[in-house]
Short mmCIF file of C-alpha atoms (C1' of nucleotides) in Angstrom, two decimals:
data_model
loop_
_atom_site.label_atom_id
_atom_site.label_comp_id
_atom_site.label_asym_id
_atom_site.label_seq_id
_atom_site.Cartn_x
_atom_site.Cartn_y
_atom_site.Cartn_z
CA MET A 1 0.10 -0.07 0.01
CA LYS A 2 1.45 3.27 -0.68
CA MET A 3 1.13 5.80 2.00
CA SER A 4 -0.26 8.48 -0.35
CA GLN A 5 -3.28 7.12 -1.07
CA LEU A 6 -3.88 5.38 2.52
CA LEU A 7 -6.81 6.96 4.87
CA VAL A 8 -4.44 7.41 8.05
CA PRO A 9 -5.47 10.83 9.88
CA THR A 10 -2.56 10.84 12.09
CA LEU A 11 -2.63 13.78 14.77
CA ARG A 12 0.55 15.90 15.73
CA GLU A 13 -1.25 16.27 19.67
CA ASP A 14 -3.00 13.95 21.86
CA PRO A 15 -6.48 13.94 21.46
CA ALA A 16 -8.39 15.90 24.51
CA GLU A 17 -11.00 13.00 24.90
CA ALA A 18 -8.56 10.22 25.40
CA GLU A 19 -7.08 9.35 29.20
CA ILE A 20 -5.37 6.27 28.39
CA VAL A 21 -2.47 5.68 26.67
CA SER A 22 -3.85 3.03 24.68
CA HIS A 23 -6.69 4.79 23.50
CA ARG A 24 -4.68 8.16 22.53
CA LEU A 25 -2.63 6.29 20.39
CA LEU A 26 -5.43 4.58 18.65
CA LEU A 27 -7.04 7.78 17.98
CA ARG A 28 -3.72 9.98 17.21
CA ALA A 29 -2.21 7.16 15.05
CA GLY A 30 -5.41 7.39 12.89
CA PHE A 31 -6.60 3.74 13.81
CA ILE A 32 -10.38 4.71 14.91
CA ARG A 33 -12.57 7.62 15.10
CA LYS A 34 -15.11 7.76 17.42
CA VAL A 35 -18.93 8.35 16.30
CA ALA A 36 -20.74 8.42 20.01
CA ALA A 37 -19.50 7.63 23.35
CA GLY A 38 -18.33 3.79 22.88
CA ILE A 39 -19.10 3.90 19.56
CA TYR A 40 -16.34 3.76 16.94
CA THR A 41 -15.07 3.64 13.30
CA TYR A 42 -12.44 1.60 12.35
CA LEU A 43 -10.35 2.96 9.97
CA PRO A 44 -8.01 1.45 7.63
CA LEU A 45 -5.13 0.57 9.80
CA GLY A 46 -7.56 -0.04 12.76
CA LEU A 47 -9.33 -2.70 10.51
CA LYS A 48 -6.37 -4.35 9.35
CA VAL A 49 -5.44 -4.93 12.85
CA LEU A 50 -8.84 -6.12 13.78
CA HIS A 51 -8.38 -8.62 11.10
CA LYS A 52 -5.10 -9.79 12.42
CA VAL A 53 -6.48 -10.56 15.92
CA GLU A 54 -9.47 -12.31 14.36
CA ASN A 55 -7.46 -14.52 11.96
CA VAL A 56 -5.54 -15.62 14.62
CA ILE A 57 -8.67 -16.53 16.90
CA ARG A 58 -10.10 -18.34 13.55
CA GLU A 59 -7.01 -20.28 12.84
CA GLU A 60 -6.56 -21.54 16.34
CA MET A 61 -10.56 -21.88 17.00
CA ASN A 62 -10.65 -24.11 13.31
CA ARG A 63 -7.41 -26.05 14.64
CA ALA A 64 -9.07 -26.74 18.15
CA GLY A 65 -12.29 -28.50 16.23
CA ALA A 66 -14.66 -25.53 16.48
CA GLN A 67 -16.82 -24.35 13.73
CA GLU A 68 -17.53 -20.71 12.39
CA ILE A 69 -20.92 -20.03 11.80
CA PHE A 70 -22.48 -16.60 11.98
CA MET A 71 -25.89 -15.82 14.28
CA PRO A 72 -27.94 -12.28 13.55
CA VAL A 73 -27.48 -9.50 15.74
CA LEU A 74 -31.36 -8.64 15.63
CA LEU A 75 -32.96 -11.07 17.94
CA PRO A 76 -36.51 -11.70 18.93
CA ALA A 77 -37.57 -11.02 22.45
CA GLU A 78 -39.23 -14.64 22.67
CA LEU A 79 -35.87 -16.52 22.81
CA TRP A 80 -34.69 -14.30 25.54
CA LYS A 81 -37.92 -15.06 27.55
CA GLU A 82 -37.45 -18.46 27.68
CA THR A 83 -34.65 -17.93 29.82
CA ASN A 84 -35.82 -15.07 31.84
CA ARG A 85 -33.25 -13.12 30.53
CA TRP A 86 -35.25 -10.58 28.90
CA ASP A 87 -36.08 -9.16 32.24
CA GLN A 88 -33.02 -10.47 34.08
CA TYR A 89 -30.67 -8.63 31.34
CA GLY A 90 -32.05 -5.13 32.30
CA LYS A 91 -31.08 -1.89 30.57
CA GLU A 92 -28.00 -3.12 29.32
CA LEU A 93 -30.06 -4.91 26.82
CA PHE A 94 -30.48 -2.63 23.66
CA ARG A 95 -34.25 -3.01 23.40
CA ILE A 96 -36.07 -1.97 19.78
CA ALA A 97 -39.45 -2.67 18.24
CA ASP A 98 -40.16 -3.86 14.72
CA ARG A 99 -43.05 -1.87 12.82
CA HIS A 100 -45.45 -4.55 14.03
CA GLU A 101 -44.47 -3.44 17.57
CA ARG A 102 -42.82 -6.90 18.01
CA GLN A 103 -39.93 -6.92 20.65
CA PHE A 104 -36.39 -7.15 19.57
CA CYS A 105 -33.18 -6.59 20.88
CA LEU A 106 -29.56 -6.09 19.92
CA GLY A 107 -27.82 -9.38 20.83
CA PRO A 108 -25.04 -8.49 23.74
CA THR A 109 -24.18 -12.54 23.72
CA HIS A 110 -25.73 -15.24 22.20
CA GLU A 111 -26.77 -18.48 24.51
CA GLU A 112 -29.90 -18.51 23.45
CA VAL A 113 -29.88 -18.20 19.88
CA ILE A 114 -26.88 -21.02 19.86
CA THR A 115 -29.21 -23.15 22.22
CA ASP A 116 -32.20 -22.62 19.97
CA ILE A 117 -29.85 -23.63 16.67
CA VAL A 118 -28.51 -26.95 18.42
CA ARG A 119 -31.83 -28.04 20.17
CA SER A 120 -33.30 -28.15 16.97
CA SER A 121 -30.57 -29.67 14.87
CA ILE A 122 -28.91 -32.25 17.33
CA HIS A 123 -31.30 -35.02 19.12
CA SER A 124 -28.70 -37.76 19.47
CA TYR A 125 -25.41 -38.45 21.86
CA ARG A 126 -24.14 -39.47 18.32
CA ASN A 127 -23.81 -35.95 16.98
CA LEU A 128 -22.35 -34.70 20.35
CA PRO A 129 -20.00 -33.05 21.01
CA VAL A 130 -19.97 -29.80 18.75
CA THR A 131 -18.11 -26.55 19.29
CA LEU A 132 -19.53 -23.66 17.36
CA TYR A 133 -18.23 -20.00 17.20
CA GLN A 134 -18.68 -16.70 15.35
CA ILE A 135 -16.85 -13.02 15.41
CA GLN A 136 -19.46 -10.74 15.40
CA THR A 137 -20.45 -7.30 16.37
CA LYS A 138 -22.21 -7.13 20.04
CA PHE A 139 -24.29 -4.60 21.46
CA ARG A 140 -23.96 -3.63 25.20
CA ASP A 141 -25.68 -0.35 26.76
CA GLU A 142 -22.65 -0.25 29.19
CA ILE A 143 -23.33 1.70 32.40
CA ARG A 144 -20.17 3.80 31.50
CA PRO A 145 -18.82 3.07 28.20
CA ARG A 146 -14.93 4.54 28.09
CA PHE A 147 -11.63 3.84 27.27
CA GLY A 148 -12.09 3.59 23.35
CA LEU A 149 -12.43 0.16 22.26
CA MET A 150 -12.03 -1.34 25.64
CA ARG A 151 -15.65 -0.95 26.90
CA GLY A 152 -17.44 0.10 24.21
CA ARG A 153 -21.33 -0.15 23.46
CA GLU A 154 -20.82 -1.72 20.23
CA PHE A 155 -18.08 -3.98 20.12
CA MET A 156 -16.20 -7.19 18.09
CA MET A 157 -16.15 -10.26 20.20
CA LYS A 158 -15.40 -13.83 19.22
CA ASP A 159 -18.12 -16.22 21.04
CA ALA A 160 -17.89 -19.98 21.18
CA TYR A 161 -20.00 -22.51 22.58
CA SER A 162 -19.89 -26.32 23.04
CA PHE A 163 -22.21 -28.88 23.69
CA HIS A 164 -21.83 -32.24 25.53
CA ALA A 165 -23.36 -35.75 26.67
CA SER A 166 -21.50 -35.30 29.86
CA ALA A 167 -19.89 -32.73 32.34
CA GLU A 168 -16.90 -35.10 31.43
CA ASP A 169 -16.81 -33.81 28.02
CA LEU A 170 -17.63 -30.78 29.06
CA ASP A 171 -14.25 -30.47 31.07
CA ARG A 172 -12.57 -31.97 28.06
CA GLU A 173 -13.60 -29.25 25.91
CA TYR A 174 -12.79 -26.56 28.38
CA LYS A 175 -9.50 -27.48 28.76
CA ASN A 176 -9.34 -27.54 25.11
CA MET A 177 -10.30 -24.21 24.82
CA HIS A 178 -8.23 -23.23 27.56
CA ALA A 179 -5.09 -24.25 25.66
CA ALA A 180 -6.58 -22.69 22.17
CA TYR A 181 -6.95 -19.29 24.20
CA CYS A 182 -3.07 -19.45 25.33
CA ARG A 183 -2.23 -20.29 21.84
CA ILE A 184 -4.11 -17.52 20.67
CA PHE A 185 -2.55 -14.84 23.02
CA ASP A 186 0.91 -16.40 22.75
CA ARG A 187 1.06 -16.04 19.42
CA LEU A 188 -0.32 -12.45 19.61
CA GLY A 189 2.73 -11.93 21.96
CA LEU A 190 0.69 -10.76 24.73
CA LYS A 191 1.50 -11.14 28.23
CA TYR A 192 -1.62 -12.38 30.47
CA GLN A 193 -2.64 -14.49 33.40
CA VAL A 194 -5.67 -16.48 33.53
CA ILE A 195 -7.45 -16.31 36.92
CA LYS A 196 -10.75 -17.34 38.27
CA ALA A 197 -13.88 -15.51 37.99
CA ASP A 198 -17.40 -15.00 38.64
CA SER A 199 -19.73 -15.88 35.90
CA GLY A 200 -21.88 -12.86 36.04
CA LEU A 201 -24.99 -12.71 34.21
CA ILE A 202 -24.08 -15.46 31.62
CA GLY A 203 -24.10 -18.04 34.70
CA GLY A 204 -22.68 -21.07 35.04
CA GLU A 205 -20.82 -23.37 37.51
CA PHE A 206 -17.08 -22.24 36.56
CA SER A 207 -14.88 -19.63 34.63
CA GLU A 208 -12.31 -18.37 34.09
CA GLU A 209 -10.45 -14.90 32.62
CA PHE A 210 -7.43 -14.29 30.44
CA ASN A 211 -6.42 -11.05 31.70
CA VAL A 212 -3.42 -8.99 29.82
CA ILE A 213 -1.12 -7.60 32.26
CA ALA A 214 -1.53 -3.60 31.99
CA ASP A 215 -1.79 -0.77 34.35
CA ALA A 216 -4.60 0.45 32.71
CA GLY A 217 -6.53 -2.58 33.40
CA GLU A 218 -9.94 -2.76 35.39
CA ASN A 219 -9.44 -5.99 36.90
CA GLU A 220 -7.04 -6.03 40.21
CA LEU A 221 -4.93 -9.41 39.65
CA PRO A 222 -4.17 -11.30 42.67
CA ASP A 223 -0.25 -10.40 43.05
CA GLY A 224 -1.50 -6.77 42.86
CA LYS A 225 -1.03 -5.95 39.31
CA ARG A 226 -3.81 -4.97 37.15
CA GLY A 227 -5.37 -6.77 34.08
CA ILE A 228 -7.37 -6.14 31.49
CA GLU A 229 -10.19 -9.08 30.90
CA VAL A 230 -9.64 -9.80 27.22
CA GLY A 231 -11.11 -13.55 27.29
CA HIS A 232 -13.32 -15.22 29.64
CA ILE A 233 -14.43 -18.88 29.25
CA PHE A 234 -17.42 -20.58 31.16
CA LYS A 235 -18.59 -23.91 32.01
CA LEU A 236 -22.29 -23.46 31.75
CA GLY A 237 -23.57 -26.87 32.76
CA THR A 238 -27.18 -27.62 31.89
CA LYS A 239 -28.53 -23.93 33.03
CA TYR A 240 -29.49 -22.84 29.28
CA SER A 241 -30.11 -26.42 27.87
CA GLU A 242 -32.37 -27.14 31.10
CA SER A 243 -34.45 -23.66 30.60
CA MET A 244 -34.69 -23.99 26.51
CA LYS A 245 -35.30 -27.86 26.72
CA CYS A 246 -32.07 -28.42 24.51
CA VAL A 247 -32.08 -32.37 24.88
CA TYR A 248 -30.45 -35.42 23.27
CA LEU A 249 -31.38 -39.15 23.66
CA ASP A 250 -28.67 -41.14 25.37
CA GLU A 251 -27.54 -44.61 24.19
CA ASN A 252 -30.02 -45.91 26.75
CA ASN A 253 -32.70 -44.16 25.21
CA VAL A 254 -32.77 -41.59 27.87
CA GLU A 255 -33.33 -37.70 27.44
CA LYS A 256 -31.05 -35.80 28.76
CA PRO A 257 -30.45 -32.11 28.97
CA MET A 258 -26.97 -30.83 27.09
CA THR A 259 -24.29 -29.60 28.78
CA MET A 260 -22.79 -26.53 27.84
CA GLY A 261 -19.82 -24.05 27.91
CA CYS A 262 -19.01 -20.63 26.43
CA TYR A 263 -15.49 -19.07 25.62
CA GLY A 264 -15.69 -15.48 24.45
CA ILE A 265 -12.63 -12.99 23.17
CA GLY A 266 -12.95 -9.45 22.88
CA VAL A 267 -11.39 -8.58 19.48
CA GLY A 268 -11.03 -4.82 19.64
CA ARG A 269 -10.17 -4.85 23.36
CA THR A 270 -7.35 -7.32 22.49
CA ALA A 271 -5.70 -5.30 20.12
CA GLN A 272 -6.24 -2.08 22.10
CA ALA A 273 -4.39 -4.38 25.29
CA ALA A 274 -1.53 -5.23 23.20
CA ILE A 275 -0.89 -1.21 22.75
CA GLU A 276 -1.00 -0.99 26.50
CA GLN A 277 1.52 -3.36 26.76
CA ASN A 278 3.58 -2.21 23.47
CA HIS A 279 4.32 1.42 23.07
CA ASP A 280 6.96 4.20 23.85
CA ALA A 281 6.99 7.86 23.94
CA ASN A 282 6.95 7.87 20.10
CA GLY A 283 4.17 5.81 19.77
CA ILE A 284 2.72 2.44 19.06
CA ILE A 285 4.99 -0.77 18.70
CA TRP A 286 3.06 -3.66 17.21
CA PRO A 287 4.09 -7.43 18.06
CA VAL A 288 4.48 -8.67 14.05
CA PRO A 289 1.30 -10.68 14.36
CA LEU A 290 -0.76 -7.93 14.61
CA ALA A 291 1.03 -4.79 12.85
CA PRO A 292 -0.99 -3.30 10.33
CA PHE A 293 1.63 -3.85 8.17
CA GLN A 294 5.05 -5.65 8.45
CA ALA A 295 7.53 -2.84 7.49
CA ALA A 296 7.51 0.45 6.00
CA ILE A 297 9.81 1.64 3.06
CA ILE A 298 10.65 5.30 3.54
CA PRO A 299 12.70 7.01 0.85
CA VAL A 300 14.32 9.53 2.37
CA ASN A 301 13.72 12.26 -0.61
CA THR A 302 11.28 11.82 -2.72
CA THR A 303 13.17 14.43 -5.40
CA LEU A 304 15.67 12.05 -5.84
CA PRO A 305 14.88 9.40 -8.90
CA GLU A 306 17.37 6.57 -7.46
CA GLN A 307 15.81 6.62 -3.99
CA MET A 308 12.30 6.10 -5.40
CA ALA A 309 12.96 3.55 -7.78
CA THR A 310 15.27 1.61 -5.35
CA SER A 311 11.59 1.92 -2.86
CA ASP A 312 9.64 0.86 -5.76
CA GLN A 313 12.13 -2.08 -6.42
CA LEU A 314 11.99 -2.91 -2.97
CA TYR A 315 8.09 -2.51 -2.74
CA LYS A 316 7.57 -4.93 -5.32
CA ALA A 317 9.80 -7.54 -4.26
CA GLY A 318 8.29 -7.82 -1.13
CA GLN A 319 5.04 -8.00 -2.34
CA ALA A 320 6.54 -11.14 -4.63
CA ILE A 321 7.04 -12.89 -1.49
CA GLY A 322 4.06 -12.13 0.15
CA LEU A 323 5.27 -9.32 2.58
CA ASP A 324 2.51 -6.72 3.25
CA MET A 325 4.28 -3.41 3.39
CA LEU A 326 3.76 0.34 3.20
CA LEU A 327 5.47 2.35 1.01
CA ASP A 328 5.71 5.84 2.35
CA ASP A 329 5.86 7.92 -0.88
CA ARG A 330 4.53 11.23 0.45
CA GLU A 331 6.57 14.57 -0.60
CA GLN A 332 7.50 14.90 3.18
CA ARG A 333 10.68 15.30 4.87
CA VAL A 334 11.69 12.24 6.28
CA GLY A 335 11.03 13.68 9.97
CA VAL A 336 7.56 13.96 9.22
CA LYS A 337 7.51 10.32 7.88
CA LEU A 338 9.56 8.55 10.55
CA LYS A 339 7.61 10.21 13.02
CA ASP A 340 4.55 8.98 11.28
CA ILE A 341 5.57 5.34 11.11
CA ASP A 342 6.90 5.12 14.40
CA LEU A 343 3.48 6.82 15.50
CA ILE A 344 1.75 3.83 14.13
CA GLY A 345 3.89 1.52 14.97
CA ILE A 346 5.20 -0.67 11.89
CA PRO A 347 7.64 -3.25 13.43
CA VAL A 348 10.17 -2.45 10.50
CA LYS A 349 11.43 0.71 8.52
CA VAL A 350 13.37 0.38 5.59
CA ILE A 351 14.98 3.45 5.04
CA ILE A 352 16.28 4.60 1.57
CA GLY A 353 18.68 7.52 1.97
CA LYS A 354 22.46 8.39 1.70
CA ALA A 355 23.65 5.05 1.83
CA LEU A 356 22.69 4.04 -1.23
CA ALA A 357 25.30 5.71 -2.99
CA GLU A 358 27.26 2.64 -1.51
CA GLY A 359 24.24 0.37 -2.45
CA ASN A 360 23.08 -0.36 0.90
CA VAL A 361 19.71 0.80 2.37
CA GLU A 362 18.86 0.98 6.29
CA LEU A 363 16.65 -1.44 8.14
CA LYS A 364 15.64 -0.04 11.80
CA LEU A 365 13.79 -1.70 14.19
CA ARG A 366 10.99 0.00 16.05
CA ARG A 367 10.78 -1.44 19.35
CA THR A 368 14.94 -1.18 19.67
CA GLY A 369 16.11 1.29 17.61
CA GLU A 370 18.88 -0.75 16.49
CA THR A 371 19.77 -0.12 12.84
CA LYS A 372 21.43 -2.54 9.93
CA LEU A 373 23.07 -1.59 6.83
CA VAL A 374 22.19 -3.94 4.01
CA PRO A 375 22.86 -4.46 0.32
CA VAL A 376 19.93 -3.48 -1.74
CA ALA A 377 20.04 -6.67 -3.13
CA ALA A 378 20.09 -8.78 0.35
CA ALA A 379 17.29 -5.96 2.25
CA ILE A 380 14.13 -8.19 1.49
CA LYS A 381 15.74 -11.52 2.50
CA GLU A 382 17.12 -9.61 5.94
CA LEU A 383 13.96 -8.06 6.51
CA GLN A 384 12.16 -11.58 6.36
CA GLY A 385 14.59 -12.54 8.68
CA LEU A 386 13.83 -9.73 11.14
CA LEU A 387 10.06 -10.77 10.75
CA GLY A 388 10.73 -13.92 11.97
"C1'" C B 1 -27.79 6.59 38.05
"C1'" G B 2 -24.42 9.74 42.09
"C1'" G B 3 -19.93 12.56 42.05
"C1'" G B 4 -16.35 15.85 39.45
"C1'" G B 5 -15.19 18.38 35.04
"C1'" C B 6 -15.05 19.91 29.75
"C1'" G B 7 -17.82 21.92 24.81
"C1'" U B 8 -14.52 28.28 21.17
"C1'" A B 9 -11.37 26.58 12.86
"C1'" G B 10 -9.72 19.28 11.29
"C1'" C B 11 -6.37 19.23 16.00
"C1'" U B 12 -4.81 21.53 20.51
"C1'" U B 13 -6.46 25.85 22.86
"C1'" A B 14 -6.27 31.69 25.00
"C1'" G B 15 -10.45 35.03 26.08
"C1'" C B 16 -15.09 33.92 30.41
"C1'" U B 17 -13.61 36.43 36.89
"C1'" U B 18 -14.03 42.46 35.57
"C1'" G B 19 -19.75 41.76 28.66
"C1'" G B 20 -18.15 45.72 23.88
"C1'" U B 21 -18.97 41.86 18.90
"C1'" A B 22 -13.04 35.99 18.43
"C1'" G B 23 -7.39 35.39 18.94
"C1'" A B 24 -2.94 31.60 18.37
"C1'" G B 25 0.43 27.28 17.75
"C1'" C B 26 -0.23 22.71 14.80
"C1'" G B 27 -3.01 21.15 10.23
"C1'" C B 28 -4.68 22.78 5.20
"C1'" U B 29 -4.51 25.62 0.08
"C1'" U B 30 -0.79 28.86 -3.19
"C1'" G B 31 4.46 30.36 -4.48
"C1'" G B 32 9.46 30.45 -3.10
"C1'" U B 33 13.54 28.56 -0.54
"C1'" U B 34 14.83 23.76 1.60
"C1'" C B 35 15.16 18.08 2.47
"C1'" G B 36 18.27 11.94 7.16
"C1'" G B 37 13.73 12.26 12.89
"C1'" G B 38 7.15 16.84 13.09
"C1'" A B 39 11.67 22.74 8.02
"C1'" C B 40 11.54 28.36 7.07
"C1'" C B 41 9.69 32.81 4.61
"C1'" A B 42 5.24 35.34 2.40
"C1'" A B 43 0.00 35.03 0.95
"C1'" G B 44 -4.43 32.84 1.83
"C1'" A B 45 -9.04 29.60 3.50
"C1'" G B 46 -11.29 28.22 7.34
"C1'" G B 47 -15.24 29.71 13.39
"C1'" U B 48 -23.91 31.20 13.81
"C1'" C B 49 -17.98 30.08 20.52
"C1'" G B 50 -22.89 22.65 21.38
"C1'" G B 51 -28.12 24.13 21.11
"C1'" A B 52 -32.39 26.88 22.91
"C1'" G B 53 -34.62 30.77 26.23
"C1'" G B 54 -33.55 35.03 29.13
"C1'" U B 55 -30.94 39.81 31.22
"C1'" U B 56 -28.74 44.03 28.35
"C1'" C B 57 -27.95 49.71 23.82
"C1'" A B 58 -24.09 45.38 23.43
"C1'" A B 59 -23.00 38.27 25.43
"C1'" A B 60 -18.12 33.18 23.76
"C1'" U B 61 -18.43 36.24 28.37
"C1'" C B 62 -24.33 37.18 33.13
"C1'" C B 63 -29.01 33.93 34.20
"C1'" U B 64 -32.26 29.18 33.08
"C1'" C B 65 -33.10 25.16 30.45
"C1'" U B 66 -31.44 21.20 27.31
"C1'" C B 67 -27.98 18.43 24.55
"C1'" G B 68 -23.08 15.96 23.75
"C1'" C B 69 -18.39 14.25 25.54
"C1'" C B 70 -14.57 13.02 29.35
"C1'" C B 71 -13.11 11.01 34.68
"C1'" C B 72 -14.15 8.29 39.36
"C1'" G B 73 -18.04 4.35 41.64
"C1'" A B 74 -21.67 0.16 41.12
"C1'" C B 75 -21.23 -3.61 36.13
"C1'" C B 76 -18.75 -6.79 31.61
"C1'" A B 77 -15.85 -9.27 26.40
#
RNA sequence: CGGGGCGUAGCUUAGCUUGGUAGAGCGCUUGGUUCGGGACCAAGAGGUCGGAGGUUCAAAUCCUCUCGCCCCGACCA
């Protein structure tokens, strides 16, 4: 992508509306824009990062044997009345009526819908267990939306649900999901802690939270550290299957309620938590798996044809082997470009400048500032090595 | 919802106490000089001061109401 064509409205100064560093940087670096309290537009860079998180989640969920589906956001009140949550959920539930005055809500979570699907499509122990998930926008009328994507009223969430013929099998899948969650957060390069938690309105017997360790976190972790809850996994038991009659026949032809688990990850919150853990005075320092671009090619002087030609050559060579790079072709002084690229957190800068006279370009790491001169011909291979 | 704070140009803001009809920096446009970490000079564009009502000869400024946003608390990915 050419920087000159990309919508990245970076700001020179910190926006007054943001308090915590990750929120400030998301706004300042042009990743998101607020539409209303707790409601944001993801600009091109923000959406790219969101997709990176989603894809890691998707890969690990699929690897763990879960199947992706996509449920509606708009949900009929009837389903929610079956479990009594139409009344219990309270003001946090966005409620609307259609033209016939039928009641609906915007889904804050999907236990009712998934249970409805499974009860109508699975009737035998032979078809259990099954784990289904979706990655979708959720709506919760939070008491106090805050901190950008950290606590929004509309936000992206991966929610998975598992159905079992026994508590033992739920235990097995719960561990399986736990392991998948560890792989996800490991792959994203985050430092996190798993703690036992309250099940809240979701209900159930047992749950654990995955907390990304950060000062800005809303949760107090056992060792005094603060954490941002990015994931929560629950053993639900039969709470929903009993109230909604989601049953199966076992091998003795006896009807039993399915045993359930559910597993959530806040996608935007995870991305923002990553910023809390990875930033410095100059801006964001994305872990490579989350970075909107893996590297940025920066010609120091756009008026010099040889610098532009080399930049273009490296850009194309990178594309050819599947690197996702940003070419900062803007007619700006280097300082402006370097500041912007640092602010948005690109892991590696490929600087095409005076070293070109000796046939070299400069590779500079965002995290350490470490710089390396390499011959043009070796630059892409070297870059690949740096990106791991 | 309780407590605190803030709404002035795209962004950051001065002015408000002590009413006299809006100013700066950054960004943007044009021209020129620059060119390795947010350049410089010159000339410009851009504001019904969140909204409504009131007081007054006169309101960004005072009063009333209202809307929005941020922070702390009770709830959640």
